[in-house]
Amino acid sequence: MNNNGNTNAGMGLHSNSQGFDKAFLEQLQDVYDAETQLLTALPKMQQAASSQKLKQIFQQHLQVTERQRQRLEQVFQAIGQPAEAKTCPAMRGLIKEAEEIMQKQGQDPEVLDAALIGAAQKVEHYEIATYGTLRTWAQVLGHQQAITALEATLEEEKQADQLLTSAAEHNINQRAAES
Ligand code: FE
Ligand code: ZN
Ligand code: FE
Ligand code: FE
């Protein structure tokens, strides 16, 4: 957004901006895949959760994730690029961790819920980092429509993280009350 006052800024900005546009596009393709992966992971996590509150959070965030995926398609369109996904290995890993948690047998339901919340928060934090970066790059590159869309998604990811934190507190309190 701000010109950095460098006397080479004119030439520097021009020659770097193509590299940055490419990096921006690659990050978009990565998170487009990440959101798509989540569309299949969240229903499994919803099913594995015991508490109704947590099930509801996963259900709600599934709907939010569908909208976020569509919002990314609008961002691709706004920058004149086709909506293409490029595998996000980080989300693969995060989902794999969630799957390992769900595959463990004979778990105390409240411990399982706590572990699922932790896995989901790792996902949200990854998304917060990604959308924060993309939003800043969109500002620097002057992609106005993209800024608004990425900012909206960033706020939704932060909200999801907060909901998960309150679910974790509720889960622990419940356990304390029962023992
Ligand atoms: Fe998301
Ligand atoms: Zn990613
Ligand atoms: Fe990634
Ligand atoms: Fe999310």
mmCIF file of C-alpha atoms and ligand atoms in Angstrom:
data_model
loop_
_atom_site.group_PDB
_atom_site.id
_atom_site.type_symbol
_atom_site.label_atom_id
_atom_site.label_comp_id
_atom_site.label_asym_id
_atom_site.label_seq_id
_atom_site.Cartn_x
_atom_site.Cartn_y
_atom_site.Cartn_z
ATOM 1 C CA MET A 1 0.000 0.000 0.000
ATOM 2 C CA ASN A 2 2.659 2.456 1.072
ATOM 3 C CA ASN A 3 5.423 3.410 -1.223
ATOM 4 C CA ASN A 4 8.565 2.614 0.685
ATOM 5 C CA GLY A 5 10.363 5.741 -0.441
ATOM 6 C CA ASN A 6 13.137 3.767 -2.104
ATOM 7 C CA THR A 7 14.419 5.719 -5.098
ATOM 8 C CA ASN A 8 14.459 2.470 -7.073
ATOM 9 C CA ALA A 9 10.835 1.841 -6.170
ATOM 10 C CA GLY A 10 9.546 2.531 -9.672
ATOM 11 C CA MET A 11 11.708 0.002 -11.406
ATOM 12 C CA GLY A 12 11.876 -2.350 -8.434
ATOM 13 C CA LEU A 13 8.134 -2.501 -8.021
ATOM 14 C CA HIS A 14 7.615 -3.153 -11.689
ATOM 15 C CA SER A 15 10.080 -6.009 -11.996
ATOM 16 C CA ASN A 16 9.094 -7.607 -8.658
ATOM 17 C CA SER A 17 5.403 -7.238 -9.123
ATOM 18 C CA GLN A 18 5.223 -10.086 -11.662
ATOM 19 C CA GLY A 19 6.973 -12.384 -9.215
ATOM 20 C CA PHE A 20 4.604 -11.303 -6.482
ATOM 21 C CA ASP A 21 1.556 -11.786 -8.701
ATOM 22 C CA LYS A 22 2.748 -15.327 -9.363
ATOM 23 C CA ALA A 23 3.363 -15.963 -5.662
ATOM 24 C CA PHE A 24 -0.079 -14.543 -4.862
ATOM 25 C CA LEU A 25 -1.684 -16.828 -7.439
ATOM 26 C CA GLU A 26 0.165 -19.884 -6.100
ATOM 27 C CA GLN A 27 -0.971 -19.145 -2.537
ATOM 28 C CA LEU A 28 -4.534 -18.773 -3.806
ATOM 29 C CA GLN A 29 -4.297 -22.141 -5.563
ATOM 30 C CA ASP A 30 -2.916 -23.691 -2.384
ATOM 31 C CA VAL A 31 -5.673 -22.398 -0.117
ATOM 32 C CA TYR A 32 -8.305 -23.270 -2.734
ATOM 33 C CA ASP A 33 -7.141 -26.872 -2.373
ATOM 34 C CA ALA A 34 -6.932 -26.543 1.421
ATOM 35 C CA GLU A 35 -10.578 -25.433 1.657
ATOM 36 C CA THR A 36 -11.599 -28.246 -0.686
ATOM 37 C CA GLN A 37 -9.832 -30.815 1.510
ATOM 38 C CA LEU A 38 -11.707 -29.452 4.516
ATOM 39 C CA LEU A 39 -15.055 -30.042 2.844
ATOM 40 C CA THR A 40 -14.467 -33.789 3.213
ATOM 41 C CA ALA A 41 -12.695 -33.656 6.592
ATOM 42 C CA LEU A 42 -15.212 -31.554 8.534
ATOM 43 C CA PRO A 43 -18.161 -33.982 8.181
ATOM 44 C CA LYS A 44 -15.938 -36.779 9.549
ATOM 45 C CA MET A 45 -14.921 -34.617 12.484
ATOM 46 C CA GLN A 46 -18.547 -33.716 13.084
ATOM 47 C CA GLN A 47 -19.421 -37.397 13.201
ATOM 48 C CA ALA A 48 -16.566 -38.258 15.533
ATOM 49 C CA ALA A 49 -17.379 -35.475 18.014
ATOM 50 C CA SER A 50 -19.447 -36.381 21.075
ATOM 51 C CA SER A 51 -20.691 -33.042 22.305
ATOM 52 C CA GLN A 52 -23.613 -31.477 20.459
ATOM 53 C CA LYS A 53 -21.951 -28.091 20.799
ATOM 54 C CA LEU A 54 -18.839 -29.303 19.003
ATOM 55 C CA LYS A 55 -20.843 -31.143 16.337
ATOM 56 C CA GLN A 56 -22.678 -27.899 15.702
ATOM 57 C CA ILE A 57 -19.441 -25.917 15.366
ATOM 58 C CA PHE A 58 -18.118 -28.396 12.771
ATOM 59 C CA GLN A 59 -21.446 -28.381 10.910
ATOM 60 C CA GLN A 60 -21.539 -24.599 10.857
ATOM 61 C CA HIS A 61 -17.942 -24.303 9.752
ATOM 62 C CA LEU A 62 -18.604 -26.739 6.914
ATOM 63 C CA GLN A 63 -21.189 -24.316 5.528
ATOM 64 C CA VAL A 64 -18.809 -21.394 6.060
ATOM 65 C CA THR A 65 -16.053 -23.350 4.270
ATOM 66 C CA GLU A 66 -18.308 -23.922 1.247
ATOM 67 C CA ARG A 67 -18.858 -20.166 1.027
ATOM 68 C CA GLN A 68 -15.131 -19.503 1.445
ATOM 69 C CA ARG A 69 -14.399 -21.818 -1.457
ATOM 70 C CA GLN A 70 -16.866 -19.902 -3.636
ATOM 71 C CA ARG A 71 -15.357 -16.633 -2.430
ATOM 72 C CA LEU A 72 -11.946 -17.827 -3.637
ATOM 73 C CA GLU A 73 -13.481 -18.469 -7.062
ATOM 74 C CA GLN A 74 -14.567 -14.815 -7.065
ATOM 75 C CA VAL A 75 -10.998 -13.783 -6.206
ATOM 76 C CA PHE A 76 -9.602 -15.849 -9.112
ATOM 77 C CA GLN A 77 -12.158 -14.173 -11.359
ATOM 78 C CA ALA A 78 -11.305 -10.714 -10.041
ATOM 79 C CA ILE A 79 -7.627 -11.164 -10.948
ATOM 80 C CA GLY A 80 -8.491 -12.709 -14.315
ATOM 81 C CA GLN A 81 -7.234 -16.218 -13.569
ATOM 82 C CA PRO A 82 -8.947 -19.615 -13.774
ATOM 83 C CA ALA A 83 -9.853 -21.198 -10.421
ATOM 84 C CA GLU A 84 -7.273 -23.958 -10.127
ATOM 85 C CA ALA A 85 -6.192 -25.955 -7.110
ATOM 86 C CA LYS A 86 -2.635 -26.908 -6.280
ATOM 87 C CA THR A 87 -2.172 -29.523 -3.561
ATOM 88 C CA CYS A 88 -1.675 -28.033 -0.108
ATOM 89 C CA PRO A 89 0.623 -30.508 1.676
ATOM 90 C CA ALA A 90 0.245 -28.672 4.979
ATOM 91 C CA MET A 91 -3.532 -29.197 5.064
ATOM 92 C CA ARG A 92 -2.996 -32.836 4.122
ATOM 93 C CA GLY A 93 -0.793 -33.198 7.182
ATOM 94 C CA LEU A 94 -3.179 -31.378 9.492
ATOM 95 C CA ILE A 95 -6.085 -33.525 8.327
ATOM 96 C CA LYS A 96 -3.962 -36.643 8.711
ATOM 97 C CA GLU A 97 -3.383 -35.702 12.338
ATOM 98 C CA ALA A 98 -7.150 -35.318 12.833
ATOM 99 C CA GLU A 99 -7.681 -38.729 11.238
ATOM 100 C CA GLU A 100 -5.152 -40.360 13.532
ATOM 101 C CA ILE A 101 -7.042 -38.916 16.486
ATOM 102 C CA MET A 102 -10.346 -40.274 15.175
ATOM 103 C CA GLN A 103 -8.905 -43.746 14.526
ATOM 104 C CA LYS A 104 -7.815 -44.314 18.108
ATOM 105 C CA GLN A 105 -10.031 -46.902 19.755
ATOM 106 C CA GLY A 106 -11.673 -46.783 23.162
ATOM 107 C CA GLN A 107 -11.158 -43.105 23.887
ATOM 108 C CA ASP A 108 -12.930 -41.162 26.593
ATOM 109 C CA PRO A 109 -15.398 -39.015 24.593
ATOM 110 C CA GLU A 110 -14.357 -35.818 26.347
ATOM 111 C CA VAL A 111 -10.681 -36.506 25.677
ATOM 112 C CA LEU A 112 -11.507 -37.239 22.044
ATOM 113 C CA ASP A 113 -13.456 -33.971 21.806
ATOM 114 C CA ALA A 114 -10.539 -32.078 23.342
ATOM 115 C CA ALA A 115 -8.142 -33.615 20.810
ATOM 116 C CA LEU A 116 -10.527 -32.858 17.919
ATOM 117 C CA ILE A 117 -10.783 -29.240 19.043
ATOM 118 C CA GLY A 118 -6.973 -29.040 19.124
ATOM 119 C CA ALA A 119 -6.689 -30.499 15.628
ATOM 120 C CA ALA A 120 -9.363 -28.106 14.323
ATOM 121 C CA GLN A 121 -7.602 -25.119 15.891
ATOM 122 C CA LYS A 122 -4.369 -26.079 14.146
ATOM 123 C CA VAL A 123 -6.333 -25.982 10.884
ATOM 124 C CA GLU A 124 -7.855 -22.582 11.688
ATOM 125 C CA HIS A 125 -4.474 -21.142 12.644
ATOM 126 C CA TYR A 126 -2.979 -22.344 9.375
ATOM 127 C CA GLU A 127 -5.849 -20.684 7.524
ATOM 128 C CA ILE A 128 -5.504 -17.477 9.549
ATOM 129 C CA ALA A 129 -1.811 -17.297 8.618
ATOM 130 C CA THR A 130 -2.586 -17.998 4.964
ATOM 131 C CA TYR A 131 -5.443 -15.510 4.603
ATOM 132 C CA GLY A 132 -3.535 -12.877 6.578
ATOM 133 C CA THR A 133 -0.643 -13.205 4.140
ATOM 134 C CA LEU A 134 -2.931 -13.206 1.093
ATOM 135 C CA ARG A 135 -4.845 -10.165 2.345
ATOM 136 C CA THR A 136 -1.593 -8.223 2.860
ATOM 137 C CA TRP A 137 -0.275 -9.225 -0.556
ATOM 138 C CA ALA A 138 -3.581 -8.208 -2.176
ATOM 139 C CA GLN A 139 -3.198 -4.796 -0.521
ATOM 140 C CA VAL A 140 0.374 -4.418 -1.757
ATOM 141 C CA LEU A 141 -0.557 -5.582 -5.257
ATOM 142 C CA GLY A 142 -3.646 -3.357 -5.351
ATOM 143 C CA HIS A 143 -6.191 -6.141 -5.937
ATOM 144 C CA GLN A 144 -9.112 -4.235 -4.417
ATOM 145 C CA GLN A 145 -11.862 -6.854 -4.738
ATOM 146 C CA ALA A 146 -9.538 -9.543 -3.467
ATOM 147 C CA ILE A 147 -8.770 -7.548 -0.317
ATOM 148 C CA THR A 148 -12.435 -7.434 0.717
ATOM 149 C CA ALA A 149 -13.030 -11.122 0.031
ATOM 150 C CA LEU A 150 -9.854 -12.304 1.769
ATOM 151 C CA GLU A 151 -10.525 -10.066 4.747
ATOM 152 C CA ALA A 152 -14.044 -11.526 5.111
ATOM 153 C CA THR A 153 -12.673 -15.074 5.126
ATOM 154 C CA LEU A 154 -9.884 -14.133 7.527
ATOM 155 C CA GLU A 155 -12.484 -12.857 10.009
ATOM 156 C CA GLU A 156 -14.533 -16.068 9.662
ATOM 157 C CA GLU A 157 -11.459 -18.186 10.411
ATOM 158 C CA LYS A 158 -10.734 -16.101 13.512
ATOM 159 C CA GLN A 159 -14.344 -16.523 14.632
ATOM 160 C CA ALA A 160 -14.128 -20.281 14.147
ATOM 161 C CA ASP A 161 -10.964 -20.351 16.243
ATOM 162 C CA GLN A 162 -12.712 -18.427 19.040
ATOM 163 C CA LEU A 163 -15.717 -20.757 18.949
ATOM 164 C CA LEU A 164 -13.344 -23.700 19.299
ATOM 165 C CA THR A 165 -11.635 -22.083 22.265
ATOM 166 C CA SER A 166 -14.974 -21.635 24.019
ATOM 167 C CA ALA A 167 -15.878 -25.242 23.196
ATOM 168 C CA ALA A 168 -12.599 -26.376 24.771
ATOM 169 C CA GLU A 169 -13.393 -24.448 27.949
ATOM 170 C CA HIS A 170 -16.931 -25.838 28.024
ATOM 171 C CA ASN A 171 -15.569 -29.359 27.496
ATOM 172 C CA ILE A 172 -13.081 -29.090 30.370
ATOM 173 C CA ASN A 173 -15.667 -27.510 32.689
ATOM 174 C CA GLN A 174 -18.130 -30.254 31.921
ATOM 175 C CA ARG A 175 -15.561 -32.884 32.701
ATOM 176 C CA ALA A 176 -14.692 -31.199 36.014
ATOM 177 C CA ALA A 177 -18.399 -31.019 36.923
ATOM 178 C CA GLU A 178 -18.853 -34.736 36.234
ATOM 179 C CA SER A 179 -15.889 -35.922 38.267
HETATM 180 FE FE FE B 1 -11.521 -21.905 5.603
HETATM 181 ZN ZN ZN B 2 -1.890 -24.474 2.282
HETATM 182 FE FE FE B 3 0.472 -24.778 2.061
HETATM 183 FE FE FE B 4 -11.679 -22.524 8.693
#
